[in-house]
Amino acid sequence: MESIFVLILLCVTGTYVSSSPGPLEDVVIDRYDIPRVCPREVQTGDFVRYHYNGTFTDGKKFDSSHERGAPFSGQVGLGRLITGLDRGVQGMCVNERRKVTVPPHLAYGSIGAGDVIPADTVLVFDVVLLDIWNTEDKVQTRTLSKPESCKRLVEATDFIRYHYNGTLLNGVPFDSSHSRNGTYDTYVGMGYLIKGMDEGLIGMCVGETRTIIIPPFLAYEEKGYGTVIPSQATLVFEVFMIDLFNPKDDIAVVVKEVPDTCTRKTVVGDYIRYHYNGTFQDGSGFDTSYQRNSTYNTYIGMGYVIQGMDKALQGLCIGEKRRVILPPHMAYGEKGTGDIIPGSAVLVFDIHVIDFHNPKDLIEIKVTSKPKKCNLTSEVDDLIQYRYNCSLMDGTLLYSSKTYQILMLSNKVIEGLDEGLRGMCVGEKRVVIVPPHLGHGENGAKGVPSSAVLHFELELLDLQKGVPDGYMFVWLGDSPDPLFPAMDLNKDLSVPLEEFTAFINLQVVEGTGRLRPGMDADGIIKDMFNNQDRNGDGKIVAEELKLKVEEDSDKARHEEL
């Protein structure tokens, strides 16, 4: 049948001899299946690709491209087809089906074609047009959808990731990235793609969908591609742009919100807590800290996070919100990570800074209100009563109290708060910022997140001066000398508990002595008495009385019974 195919498709070079004295008939065309949309019709000079069945008028088949599994390709109107077919395919649309009846004088005339086509035979061709193109064709692009905002267009040397569906001009699919569940990733304009695709991708936005129609000479030309793309095939790609970047890109930062006051910005070595939403450039999400209801906590500029994020986290204020765009070479590179982030993916992070600190930070104290007269200030071992609000740095309230009473340096509060309460006057108000290493640390506490910086609003309501750690009672000046006669109020040379209690209470009232505040006075006095009643007979005599004396770091003399 190959020899028949050649006979039909090549022009007849012999001289036509008429078999009938009547007028010559033209081809008869029956357009029995016309597509609704016909953007282009075959014209002289176009190249076409079509399937056909060739029969005689009685229906007997003499040739078929379908049976050979290879459509015919050729140029129209330049004598490379038999004249009847040259005329019969003109004006056709892709996917149109028509029956072309060719009289002998426009086919093989009185000569015929070997033993296959007798002389003076009318031929009937059932044709379906598969492709049409011209050497003057250019790459055609048509945008199907485009985001409202398009801040960057694809340029030569950019690296892009896109999805596509590839079809022949008649709609027959030959490839799809969607079916492989993976984008096509490549450089643009550097020869990694067919010429037409290199050209058709230029100017696209991330999120844009466009159709690209590529003529064969800018695609796979005469060779085709394996069994999926035939020779001289026009290709149609529907492309969806996922993301793009250039190897020279740095991170891009868009500041969304900055607090009115920003006294400090993040630097290398700081420890930061922040929330984030992570998306690709097409808007699809890959991770979020909000869903886990937990901030992301890390050191800055020390290699604990990807390079681009390490850089993007510098220069931030507490409460600031910003969008950060990281090119792949500053994120997870060509390999991506697991099933979450594909290779060569541009990452977009929307960041909200909750707080940050430095491991070397001390507490910060800001006095907001202070009485004009301030005779006494709080210090270690004092009993204080105060009011407080405790919040995170983003304003989230953790705790609030009407009043709270503690003995300072009693390990009942965190170290930073204990320090922040020192030196206050009754009625004074202050704000104290406590870094986590002076707060609840990396483990946090009930209601307090790990590594959280705490914001305290404090008001000192009452203050009772204390005694040194380890003492229950101290003299505020020199103790009576000798002591026992002063203690023996009735001068009977013995001091029972009742007399001892009266003596100690008298010292407190007169301001010459002080009991440890916040504890039961009678209980303290009884313990002191028992300590001196060495033989346990219920009374103290002069021989039993001893004083505990100690010099503190400030050289102040503390004495206790």
Coordinates of C-alpha atoms in Angstrom, one line a residue:
M1 CA 0.0 0.0 0.0
E2 CA 3.0 2.3 0.4
S3 CA 3.3 2.7 -3.4
I4 CA -0.4 3.6 -3.6
F5 CA 0.1 6.3 -0.9
V6 CA 2.8 7.9 -3.0
L7 CA 0.7 7.8 -6.1
I8 CA -2.2 9.6 -4.4
L9 CA -0.3 12.2 -2.6
L10 CA 2.1 13.3 -5.4
C11 CA 0.9 15.3 -8.3
V12 CA 0.3 13.7 -11.7
T13 CA 3.0 14.7 -14.1
G14 CA 1.5 13.1 -17.2
T15 CA -0.8 14.9 -19.6
Y16 CA -4.5 14.6 -18.8
V17 CA -6.7 13.0 -21.5
S18 CA -10.4 13.7 -21.2
S19 CA -12.7 10.6 -21.2
S20 CA -15.8 12.6 -21.9
P21 CA -16.6 15.3 -24.5
G22 CA -18.9 17.1 -21.9
P23 CA -17.9 20.0 -19.7
L24 CA -15.3 19.2 -16.9
E25 CA -16.7 18.9 -13.4
D26 CA -15.2 20.4 -10.2
V27 CA -14.7 18.7 -6.9
V28 CA -17.8 18.2 -4.8
I29 CA -17.4 18.9 -1.1
D30 CA -19.7 17.7 1.7
R31 CA -18.9 19.4 5.0
Y32 CA -20.7 17.0 7.2
D33 CA -19.1 17.8 10.6
I34 CA -17.9 21.3 11.3
P35 CA -16.6 22.4 14.7
R36 CA -18.4 25.2 16.5
V37 CA -15.2 27.3 16.8
C38 CA -13.0 27.7 13.7
P39 CA -10.3 30.2 14.4
R40 CA -8.5 29.4 11.2
E41 CA -9.2 27.9 7.7
V42 CA -6.8 26.3 5.3
Q43 CA -5.4 28.6 2.7
T44 CA -3.0 28.1 -0.2
G45 CA 0.6 27.8 1.1
D46 CA -0.5 26.4 4.5
F47 CA 0.9 23.1 5.7
V48 CA -1.7 20.6 6.8
R49 CA -1.8 17.2 8.5
Y50 CA -4.9 15.1 8.1
H51 CA -6.3 11.6 8.1
Y52 CA -8.3 10.2 5.2
N53 CA -10.0 7.2 3.8
G54 CA -10.0 6.9 0.0
T55 CA -12.8 5.0 -1.7
F56 CA -14.4 4.6 -5.1
T57 CA -18.0 5.7 -5.6
D58 CA -19.2 2.1 -4.9
G59 CA -17.6 2.4 -1.4
K60 CA -14.6 0.1 -2.1
K61 CA -11.6 1.3 -0.2
F62 CA -8.3 1.8 -2.1
D63 CA -6.3 3.6 0.6
S64 CA -6.4 4.8 4.2
S65 CA -4.0 6.8 6.4
H66 CA -5.9 5.5 9.4
E67 CA -4.9 1.9 8.6
R68 CA -1.2 2.9 8.3
G69 CA -1.4 4.8 11.6
A70 CA 0.2 7.9 10.1
P71 CA -1.6 11.0 8.9
F72 CA -0.6 12.8 5.7
S73 CA 1.4 16.0 6.0
G74 CA 2.0 18.4 3.1
Q75 CA 1.6 21.9 1.8
V76 CA -1.6 23.1 0.1
G77 CA -1.9 24.7 -3.3
L78 CA 1.6 24.2 -4.6
G79 CA 1.0 21.1 -6.7
R80 CA 2.2 18.6 -4.2
L81 CA -1.2 17.0 -3.9
I82 CA -3.5 15.8 -6.6
T83 CA -5.5 18.8 -7.7
G84 CA -8.8 17.6 -6.4
L85 CA -7.5 17.3 -2.9
D86 CA -5.6 20.6 -3.1
R87 CA -9.0 22.2 -3.8
G88 CA -10.9 19.9 -1.4
V89 CA -9.0 20.8 1.8
Q90 CA -9.0 24.5 1.3
G91 CA -11.2 26.3 3.8
M92 CA -11.1 23.4 6.3
C93 CA -11.0 23.9 10.0
V94 CA -9.1 21.7 12.4
N95 CA -11.3 18.8 13.5
E96 CA -13.6 19.4 10.5
R97 CA -14.7 16.3 8.6
R98 CA -15.7 16.5 5.0
K99 CA -16.2 14.2 2.1
V100 CA -14.4 15.3 -1.1
T101 CA -15.5 13.8 -4.4
V102 CA -12.8 14.3 -7.0
P103 CA -13.6 13.8 -10.7
P104 CA -11.0 11.9 -12.8
H105 CA -9.5 15.0 -14.5
L106 CA -8.6 16.4 -11.0
A107 CA -7.3 13.0 -9.9
Y108 CA -5.5 10.4 -12.0
G109 CA -7.4 11.0 -15.3
S110 CA -7.3 8.5 -18.1
I111 CA -4.0 7.1 -16.9
G112 CA -5.1 5.9 -13.5
A113 CA -2.6 4.7 -11.0
G114 CA -1.2 1.2 -11.6
D115 CA -3.5 -1.6 -10.7
V116 CA -5.1 0.2 -7.9
I117 CA -7.0 3.1 -9.5
P118 CA -8.4 2.5 -12.9
A119 CA -8.5 5.2 -15.6
D120 CA -11.2 7.8 -15.6
T121 CA -12.2 6.9 -12.0
V122 CA -14.0 9.3 -9.6
L123 CA -12.4 9.2 -6.2
V124 CA -14.0 9.9 -2.8
F125 CA -11.9 11.1 0.1
D126 CA -13.3 11.2 3.7
V127 CA -10.9 13.7 5.4
V128 CA -10.5 14.9 9.0
L129 CA -8.1 17.9 9.4
L130 CA -5.7 17.4 12.4
D131 CA -3.3 20.4 12.0
I132 CA -2.6 23.5 10.1
W133 CA 0.3 25.9 10.1
N134 CA 2.3 28.3 8.0
T135 CA 6.0 29.2 7.8
E136 CA 4.9 32.8 8.7
D137 CA 3.3 31.7 11.9
K138 CA 4.4 33.0 15.2
V139 CA 3.9 31.8 18.8
Q140 CA 0.4 32.7 19.8
T141 CA -0.5 33.4 23.5
R142 CA -3.8 34.0 25.1
T143 CA -4.3 34.8 28.8
L144 CA -7.2 32.8 30.3
S145 CA -6.9 34.2 33.8
K146 CA -4.6 36.5 35.6
P147 CA -4.3 37.8 39.2
E148 CA -5.4 41.4 39.9
S149 CA -1.9 42.2 41.2
C150 CA 1.1 41.2 39.1
K151 CA 4.3 42.7 40.5
R152 CA 6.7 40.6 38.5
L153 CA 6.8 39.1 35.0
V154 CA 8.8 36.2 33.7
E155 CA 12.0 37.3 32.0
A156 CA 14.8 35.4 30.3
T157 CA 17.2 33.7 32.8
D158 CA 14.4 33.4 35.4
F159 CA 13.7 29.9 36.9
I160 CA 10.1 29.0 36.9
R161 CA 7.8 26.2 38.1
Y162 CA 4.5 25.7 36.2
H163 CA 1.8 23.1 35.5
Y164 CA 0.7 22.4 32.0
N165 CA -1.6 20.4 29.8
G166 CA -0.2 19.7 26.4
T167 CA -2.4 18.8 23.4
L168 CA -2.1 18.7 19.6
L169 CA -4.0 21.3 17.7
N170 CA -7.0 18.9 17.3
G171 CA -7.2 18.6 21.1
V172 CA -5.6 15.2 21.4
P173 CA -3.5 15.3 24.7
F174 CA 0.1 14.2 24.6
D175 CA 1.3 15.2 28.1
S176 CA 0.3 16.7 31.4
S177 CA 2.3 17.7 34.5
H178 CA -0.9 17.4 36.5
S179 CA -1.0 13.6 35.8
R180 CA 2.5 13.3 37.2
N181 CA 1.6 15.4 40.3
G182 CA 4.7 17.5 39.8
T183 CA 5.4 20.9 38.3
Y184 CA 7.8 21.4 35.3
D185 CA 10.8 23.3 36.6
T186 CA 13.2 25.1 34.3
Y187 CA 15.1 28.2 33.3
V188 CA 13.5 30.4 30.7
G189 CA 15.3 31.7 27.6
M190 CA 18.4 29.6 28.0
G191 CA 17.7 26.7 25.6
Y192 CA 16.3 24.2 28.1
L193 CA 12.9 24.3 26.4
I194 CA 11.7 24.2 22.8
K195 CA 12.0 27.6 21.2
G196 CA 8.3 28.3 21.1
M197 CA 7.8 27.6 24.8
D198 CA 10.8 29.7 25.7
E199 CA 9.1 32.6 23.9
G200 CA 5.5 31.9 25.1
L201 CA 6.4 31.9 28.8
I202 CA 7.9 35.4 28.7
G203 CA 5.7 38.0 30.5
M204 CA 3.7 35.6 32.6
C205 CA 2.7 36.4 36.2
V206 CA 2.6 34.0 39.1
G207 CA -1.0 32.7 39.2
E208 CA -1.6 33.4 35.5
T209 CA -3.1 30.8 33.2
R210 CA -2.4 31.2 29.5
T211 CA -2.7 29.2 26.3
I212 CA 0.4 29.0 24.2
I213 CA 0.2 27.7 20.5
I214 CA 3.5 26.8 19.0
P215 CA 4.0 26.0 15.3
P216 CA 6.0 22.9 14.4
F217 CA 9.2 24.7 13.4
L218 CA 9.4 26.2 16.9
A219 CA 8.5 22.9 18.5
Y220 CA 9.7 19.4 17.5
E221 CA 9.7 20.0 13.7
E222 CA 9.9 17.0 11.4
K223 CA 11.3 14.6 14.0
G224 CA 8.4 14.9 16.4
Y225 CA 8.9 13.4 19.8
G226 CA 8.6 9.6 20.3
T227 CA 5.2 8.2 19.7
V228 CA 3.3 11.1 21.4
I229 CA 4.1 14.1 19.1
P230 CA 4.0 13.4 15.4
S231 CA 6.2 15.1 12.8
Q232 CA 5.3 18.7 12.0
A233 CA 2.8 19.0 14.8
T234 CA 1.5 22.3 16.2
L235 CA 1.5 22.1 20.0
V236 CA -1.0 23.7 22.3
F237 CA -0.1 24.2 26.0
E238 CA -2.3 25.4 28.8
V239 CA 0.1 26.7 31.3
F240 CA -0.5 27.7 35.0
M241 CA 2.4 29.6 36.5
I242 CA 3.2 28.5 40.1
D243 CA 6.2 30.6 40.9
L244 CA 9.3 32.3 39.5
F245 CA 12.6 33.6 40.7
N246 CA 16.0 34.5 39.5
P247 CA 19.2 33.0 40.8
K248 CA 20.3 36.6 41.6
D249 CA 17.3 37.3 43.8
D250 CA 17.7 38.3 47.4
I251 CA 14.9 38.0 49.9
A252 CA 12.0 40.4 49.4
V253 CA 10.3 42.1 52.4
V254 CA 7.0 43.8 52.5
V255 CA 6.3 45.5 55.9
K256 CA 2.6 45.1 56.7
E257 CA 2.3 46.7 60.1
V258 CA 4.7 48.3 62.6
P259 CA 3.7 49.3 66.2
D260 CA 3.7 53.1 67.0
T261 CA 6.5 52.6 69.5
C262 CA 9.5 50.4 68.7
T263 CA 12.4 50.9 71.2
R264 CA 14.3 47.9 70.0
K265 CA 14.8 45.8 66.9
T266 CA 16.0 42.2 66.5
V267 CA 19.7 41.6 65.9
V268 CA 21.9 38.5 65.4
G269 CA 22.0 36.4 68.6
D270 CA 18.5 37.4 69.8
Y271 CA 15.9 34.7 70.5
I272 CA 12.5 35.3 68.9
R273 CA 9.0 34.0 69.1
Y274 CA 6.8 34.6 66.1
H275 CA 3.7 33.3 64.4
Y276 CA 3.7 32.7 60.6
N277 CA 1.6 31.5 57.7
G278 CA 3.7 29.8 55.0
T279 CA 2.5 29.7 51.4
F280 CA 3.8 29.3 47.9
Q281 CA 3.6 32.1 45.4
D282 CA 0.3 30.8 44.0
G283 CA -1.3 31.3 47.5
S284 CA -1.5 27.6 48.4
G285 CA -0.4 27.0 52.0
F286 CA 2.1 24.5 53.2
D287 CA 2.4 25.3 57.0
T288 CA 1.1 27.6 59.7
S289 CA 2.1 28.1 63.3
Y290 CA -1.5 29.3 64.1
Q291 CA -2.9 25.9 63.4
R292 CA -0.6 24.4 66.0
N293 CA -1.5 27.2 68.4
S294 CA 2.2 27.6 69.2
T295 CA 4.8 30.2 68.1
Y296 CA 7.9 29.3 66.3
N297 CA 10.9 29.9 68.6
T298 CA 14.5 30.3 67.5
Y299 CA 17.7 32.1 67.7
I300 CA 18.4 34.7 64.9
G301 CA 21.4 34.6 62.6
M302 CA 22.9 31.4 64.0
G303 CA 21.9 28.9 61.4
Y304 CA 18.9 27.3 63.2
V305 CA 16.5 28.3 60.4
I306 CA 16.9 28.5 56.6
Q307 CA 19.2 31.2 55.3
G308 CA 16.5 33.5 54.0
M309 CA 14.5 33.4 57.2
D310 CA 17.6 34.0 59.3
K311 CA 18.1 37.2 57.3
A312 CA 14.5 38.2 57.3
L313 CA 14.1 38.1 61.0
Q314 CA 16.7 40.8 61.6
G315 CA 15.5 44.4 62.2
L316 CA 12.0 43.5 63.5
C317 CA 10.0 45.2 66.2
I318 CA 7.8 43.4 68.7
G319 CA 4.3 43.3 67.2
E320 CA 5.5 43.9 63.7
K321 CA 3.9 42.1 60.8
R322 CA 5.7 41.6 57.5
R323 CA 5.6 39.4 54.4
V324 CA 8.9 37.8 53.4
I325 CA 9.5 36.2 50.0
L326 CA 12.4 33.7 49.9
P327 CA 13.9 32.4 46.7
P328 CA 14.8 28.7 46.7
H329 CA 18.5 29.2 47.0
M330 CA 17.8 30.9 50.3
A331 CA 15.2 28.3 51.4
Y332 CA 15.1 24.6 50.6
G333 CA 16.9 24.7 47.2
E334 CA 16.4 22.3 44.4
K335 CA 15.6 19.3 46.6
G336 CA 12.8 20.9 48.7
T337 CA 11.9 19.1 51.9
G338 CA 9.8 15.9 52.2
D339 CA 6.4 16.0 50.6
I340 CA 5.6 19.5 51.9
I341 CA 7.9 21.8 49.9
P342 CA 8.8 20.8 46.3
G343 CA 12.2 21.5 44.8
S344 CA 13.0 25.0 43.7
A345 CA 10.0 26.5 45.4
V346 CA 9.7 30.1 46.3
L347 CA 8.3 30.5 49.8
V348 CA 6.2 33.3 51.2
F349 CA 6.0 33.8 54.9
D350 CA 3.6 36.2 56.7
I351 CA 5.2 36.8 60.0
H352 CA 3.9 38.3 63.3
V353 CA 6.5 38.9 65.9
I354 CA 5.3 38.1 69.4
D355 CA 8.4 38.9 71.4
F356 CA 12.2 38.6 71.4
H357 CA 15.0 38.8 73.9
N358 CA 18.7 38.3 74.2
P359 CA 20.2 35.7 76.6
K360 CA 22.2 38.5 78.1
D361 CA 19.2 40.7 78.8
L362 CA 18.4 42.0 82.3
I363 CA 15.0 43.1 83.5
E364 CA 13.7 46.4 82.2
I365 CA 12.0 48.7 84.7
K366 CA 10.0 51.8 83.8
V367 CA 8.4 53.8 86.7
T368 CA 5.0 55.1 85.6
S369 CA 3.9 56.7 88.8
K370 CA 5.6 57.5 92.2
P371 CA 4.5 59.4 95.3
K372 CA 6.4 62.6 96.1
K373 CA 7.3 61.3 99.6
C374 CA 9.0 58.0 99.7
N375 CA 10.6 57.2 103.1
L376 CA 10.7 53.5 102.8
T377 CA 11.4 51.3 99.8
S378 CA 11.1 47.5 99.4
E379 CA 14.1 45.3 99.8
V380 CA 15.0 41.7 100.5
D381 CA 13.1 40.1 103.4
D382 CA 10.4 42.7 103.4
L383 CA 6.7 41.6 103.4
I384 CA 5.0 43.4 100.6
Q385 CA 1.5 43.6 99.2
Y386 CA 1.0 44.5 95.6
R387 CA -1.3 44.5 92.6
Y388 CA -0.3 43.2 89.2
N389 CA -1.2 42.4 85.6
C390 CA 0.9 39.9 83.7
S391 CA 0.8 39.9 79.9
L392 CA 2.7 38.6 76.9
M393 CA 4.4 41.3 74.8
D394 CA 1.6 41.2 72.3
G395 CA -0.9 42.3 75.0
T396 CA -2.3 38.8 75.7
L397 CA -3.3 38.9 79.4
L398 CA -2.1 35.9 81.4
Y399 CA -2.8 36.8 85.0
S400 CA -4.3 39.6 87.0
S401 CA -4.6 40.0 90.8
K402 CA -6.4 42.4 93.1
T403 CA -3.7 42.0 95.7
Y404 CA -0.9 39.6 96.3
Q405 CA 1.3 39.3 99.4
I406 CA 4.8 37.9 99.5
L407 CA 7.9 37.9 101.6
M408 CA 10.6 39.1 99.2
L409 CA 13.3 36.6 98.2
S410 CA 11.1 33.8 99.5
N411 CA 11.2 31.9 96.1
K412 CA 7.4 32.5 95.7
V413 CA 7.8 34.5 92.5
I414 CA 10.1 34.3 89.5
E415 CA 13.5 35.8 89.8
G416 CA 12.8 38.7 87.4
L417 CA 9.7 39.8 89.3
D418 CA 11.4 39.5 92.6
E419 CA 14.1 41.8 91.3
G420 CA 11.5 44.2 89.7
L421 CA 9.7 44.6 93.0
R422 CA 12.8 45.9 94.8
G423 CA 13.2 49.6 95.6
M424 CA 9.5 50.4 95.3
C425 CA 7.6 52.9 97.5
V426 CA 4.1 52.3 98.7
G427 CA 1.8 53.7 96.0
E428 CA 4.5 53.5 93.3
K429 CA 3.5 52.0 89.9
R430 CA 6.0 50.5 87.4
V431 CA 6.2 48.3 84.3
V432 CA 8.7 45.5 84.5
I433 CA 9.8 43.5 81.4
V434 CA 11.1 40.0 82.4
P435 CA 13.2 38.0 79.9
P436 CA 12.4 34.2 80.0
H437 CA 15.7 33.2 81.6
L438 CA 14.6 35.4 84.6
G439 CA 11.0 34.2 84.2
H440 CA 9.6 30.8 83.4
G441 CA 12.4 29.7 81.0
E442 CA 12.2 27.4 78.1
N443 CA 9.6 25.1 79.8
G444 CA 7.1 27.9 80.5
A445 CA 4.4 27.4 83.1
K446 CA 0.7 26.9 83.3
G447 CA -0.7 29.5 80.9
V448 CA 2.7 30.8 80.1
P449 CA 4.3 29.8 76.7
S450 CA 7.8 28.5 76.5
S451 CA 10.5 31.2 76.3
A452 CA 8.0 34.0 76.7
V453 CA 9.0 37.5 77.6
L454 CA 6.6 38.8 80.3
H455 CA 5.2 42.2 80.8
F456 CA 4.2 43.1 84.4
E457 CA 2.2 46.2 85.5
L458 CA 2.9 46.6 89.2
E459 CA 1.5 48.7 92.1
L460 CA 2.9 48.5 95.6
L461 CA 0.1 48.7 98.1
D462 CA 1.8 48.0 101.5
L463 CA 5.2 47.4 102.9
Q464 CA 6.4 45.8 106.1
K465 CA 10.1 45.8 106.7
G466 CA 11.5 42.4 107.3
V467 CA 14.4 40.7 109.1
P468 CA 17.4 38.9 107.6
D469 CA 16.9 35.4 106.2
G470 CA 17.2 32.9 109.1
Y471 CA 16.1 35.3 111.8
M472 CA 12.7 35.6 113.6
F473 CA 13.5 38.8 115.6
V474 CA 16.2 41.4 115.4
W475 CA 17.1 44.5 117.4
L476 CA 16.9 47.7 115.4
G477 CA 19.6 49.2 117.6
D478 CA 21.8 47.9 120.3
S479 CA 20.1 45.3 122.5
P480 CA 19.8 46.1 126.3
D481 CA 23.0 45.4 128.1
P482 CA 22.7 43.4 130.2
L483 CA 19.7 41.8 128.6
F484 CA 18.3 39.5 131.3
P485 CA 17.5 42.3 133.9
A486 CA 15.6 44.1 131.2
M487 CA 13.7 41.0 130.3
D488 CA 12.9 40.1 133.9
L489 CA 10.1 42.6 134.2
N490 CA 9.0 41.5 137.7
K491 CA 12.6 41.1 138.9
D492 CA 12.1 37.6 140.3
L493 CA 15.2 36.3 138.5
S494 CA 13.2 34.0 136.1
V495 CA 11.2 34.8 132.9
P496 CA 8.2 32.5 132.1
L497 CA 6.6 32.5 128.6
E498 CA 4.0 35.2 129.5
E499 CA 6.7 37.6 130.7
F500 CA 8.9 36.9 127.7
T501 CA 6.0 37.5 125.3
A502 CA 5.3 40.8 127.0
F503 CA 8.9 41.9 126.8
I504 CA 9.2 41.1 123.1
N505 CA 5.9 42.8 122.2
L506 CA 7.1 45.9 124.1
Q507 CA 10.2 46.0 122.0
V508 CA 8.1 45.9 118.8
V509 CA 5.8 48.6 120.0
E510 CA 8.6 50.9 121.0
G511 CA 10.4 50.3 117.7
T512 CA 13.5 48.8 119.2
G513 CA 13.0 45.4 117.8
R514 CA 11.2 43.7 114.8
L515 CA 9.6 40.3 114.4
R516 CA 9.6 38.5 111.0
P517 CA 6.5 39.9 109.2
G518 CA 3.9 37.6 107.6
M519 CA 4.1 35.0 110.3
D520 CA 2.2 34.3 113.6
A521 CA 3.8 36.6 116.2
D522 CA 2.8 34.4 119.2
G523 CA 4.3 31.3 117.4
I524 CA 7.5 33.1 116.7
I525 CA 7.8 34.3 120.3
K526 CA 7.1 30.8 121.7
D527 CA 9.8 29.3 119.4
M528 CA 12.3 32.0 120.7
F529 CA 11.4 31.2 124.3
N530 CA 11.8 27.5 123.8
N531 CA 15.2 28.1 122.2
Q532 CA 16.3 29.9 125.4
D533 CA 14.6 27.6 127.9
R534 CA 17.4 25.1 127.6
N535 CA 16.4 22.8 130.4
G536 CA 12.7 22.9 129.4
D537 CA 11.4 23.9 132.8
G538 CA 9.1 26.6 131.4
K539 CA 11.2 29.5 132.5
I540 CA 14.4 31.3 131.4
V541 CA 17.1 32.1 133.9
A542 CA 20.2 34.3 133.3
E543 CA 22.5 31.4 132.9
E544 CA 20.4 30.0 130.0
L545 CA 20.2 33.3 128.0
K546 CA 22.4 33.5 124.9
L547 CA 22.3 35.8 121.9
K548 CA 22.9 34.8 118.2
V549 CA 25.1 37.5 116.7
E550 CA 26.1 37.8 113.0
E551 CA 27.6 40.4 110.8
D552 CA 26.0 40.7 107.3
S553 CA 27.7 41.9 104.1
D554 CA 26.8 45.5 104.9
K555 CA 28.4 45.3 108.3
A556 CA 25.1 45.7 110.1
R557 CA 24.8 43.8 113.4
H558 CA 22.0 41.3 113.7
E559 CA 21.1 39.8 117.0
E560 CA 18.5 37.2 117.8
L561 CA 17.4 35.7 121.0

